[in-house]
């Protein structure tokens, strides 16, 4: 089989060989439980500390502010639910945005059913949260602002520093879902006034099912998973040592290669974007053109449907994703595409391509040719295209 | 997620395209996810479907069901074509995932819409054919925006 051109790195990434190598001994040789007293266990303990130190260093945080979890979803759930519980005395109002990941949105819906009030901020047409709306939404009862660092579909990077400032000026906690941003953009939790931050291993060439929540010292949220005394009694359960080691290694690699890697991704991404816009008519790019993850591009091709496009790309060995209603399972197009104001039929034709560290120029050239061919084929099949051409040509 | 038959019809759609001056043409939309299917029929004086073409804006299942539906009605009489239900189309395709069942309804509706158009053009009534719920693109949405 030919090599797969993998352009779905926002969904998940390949685990880097160095990461696998770092993890393997913690399955076989160093399998000890980190809570034990003997030497075998202390190997595990040391490895966990090292990973924690690495991650804290990248964020400008302290080691005891990093808590390992089973991934981005758990971190988001923990941050929101535990804050709601711990700060209930102060108030019952939470502010988030309409373009959050479902790990945030569905958690907010759950909290709404339990007596909390949630404001879902609008975004502008490029997906940036409206700051004046944020300021206006703040109430004396607001206990938490949770806005994602960067959006997983359209790649827009939110004005996190401004949001953090607004939150801290009002004495409100600020959580950010940085699952897409950690390892892709520099993050300093102090400079950005971040109180809590979620991240996940498998988005940065680390393993799946492991992540962390940064919790600023002084934030009084309690344990979400009850049991043993692991993670300073805030997250029970025998540590996923290989996962933690892998996450630490992946974070180290991501941080040390960030500048070079994202520069390369950005160049390829811009080339991809420019050629597709020039060579395929009735195409638009979704998301911000300036404040955007280096590896993300999101197109809408008018008159065609995204799932068909994805299957045909797959037949050419290319992996991408779409926010089309037909791929959602729920029959509604992506909430993110709707939030930036796209009508349903345009959102239908969306294609997200997310580059990775080893994406090459050749991959991109092959992808452009495949997309051109497939979009043309699908338009020939499309009654909407037929109607448009009859009306306008 | 799709059967081999579905993939085959998706990859090599049968009878894709248009018929100029068709005996009947019908367009239906799916209020659920906004997909659109158009069927063109050429029906001879004996009421036999000689030619059929489709165009579809929709997912893999929508394309495959349109393609299969055209195969099932081609060469059939109008009455026979009316028996081609979405269930029959799905069975012919070795089934569809549950979330895709609604897509196969489009194919049945589109055939009915094309037959309705044929009947109207010829001032005839086709027994057992009800006015299809078609152009849902008009009745569609509003509330969803
Ligand atoms: C923005 C964002 N938040 C949360 C998640 C969930 O992370 P995980 O898959 O580690 O649970 C993802 C990834 O799917 C994401 O992109
Ligand atoms: S046509 Fe939309 S899901 Fe099949």
Coordinates of C-alpha atoms and ligand atoms in Angstrom, one line a residue, chain A residues 10-11 70-74 76 100-104 148 150-152 177-180 199-203 209-211 352, ligand 1:
Chain A
X10 CA -5.8 17.9 15.1
X11 CA -7.7 14.6 15.6
X70 CA -6.6 10.6 31.5
X71 CA -6.7 13.2 28.8
X72 CA -8.2 16.5 27.7
X73 CA -11.7 15.5 28.3
X74 CA -11.1 14.6 31.9
X76 CA -12.0 19.9 31.1
X100 CA -15.6 25.2 22.7
X101 CA -15.0 21.5 22.3
X102 CA -17.8 19.2 23.5
X103 CA -15.8 18.3 26.5
X104 CA -16.5 21.9 27.7
X148 CA -10.2 27.6 24.6
X150 CA -7.1 27.6 20.1
X151 CA -10.0 26.1 18.3
X152 CA -9.7 22.5 17.1
X177 CA -8.7 24.3 27.1
X178 CA -5.2 24.3 25.5
X179 CA -5.5 20.8 24.0
X180 CA -4.8 22.1 20.5
X199 CA -3.8 19.6 27.7
X200 CA -3.7 16.1 26.2
X201 CA -0.8 13.9 25.1
X202 CA -2.1 12.5 21.8
X203 CA -2.3 15.9 20.1
X209 CA -5.5 8.6 27.2
X210 CA -3.1 10.8 29.1
X211 CA -3.2 14.6 29.8
X352 CA -10.1 20.5 7.7
Ligands
LIG1 C1 -10.0 21.5 22.0 C2 -10.1 20.1 22.5 N1 -10.5 19.9 23.8 C3 -10.5 18.6 24.3 C4 -10.3 17.5 23.5 C5 -10.4 16.1 24.1 O1 -9.1 15.6 24.5 P1 -9.0 14.1 24.7 O2 -9.2 13.4 23.4 O3 -7.6 13.9 25.2 O4 -10.0 13.6 25.8 C6 -9.9 17.7 22.2 C7 -9.5 16.6 21.3 O5 -10.3 15.8 20.8 C8 -9.8 19.0 21.7 O6 -9.4 19.2 20.4

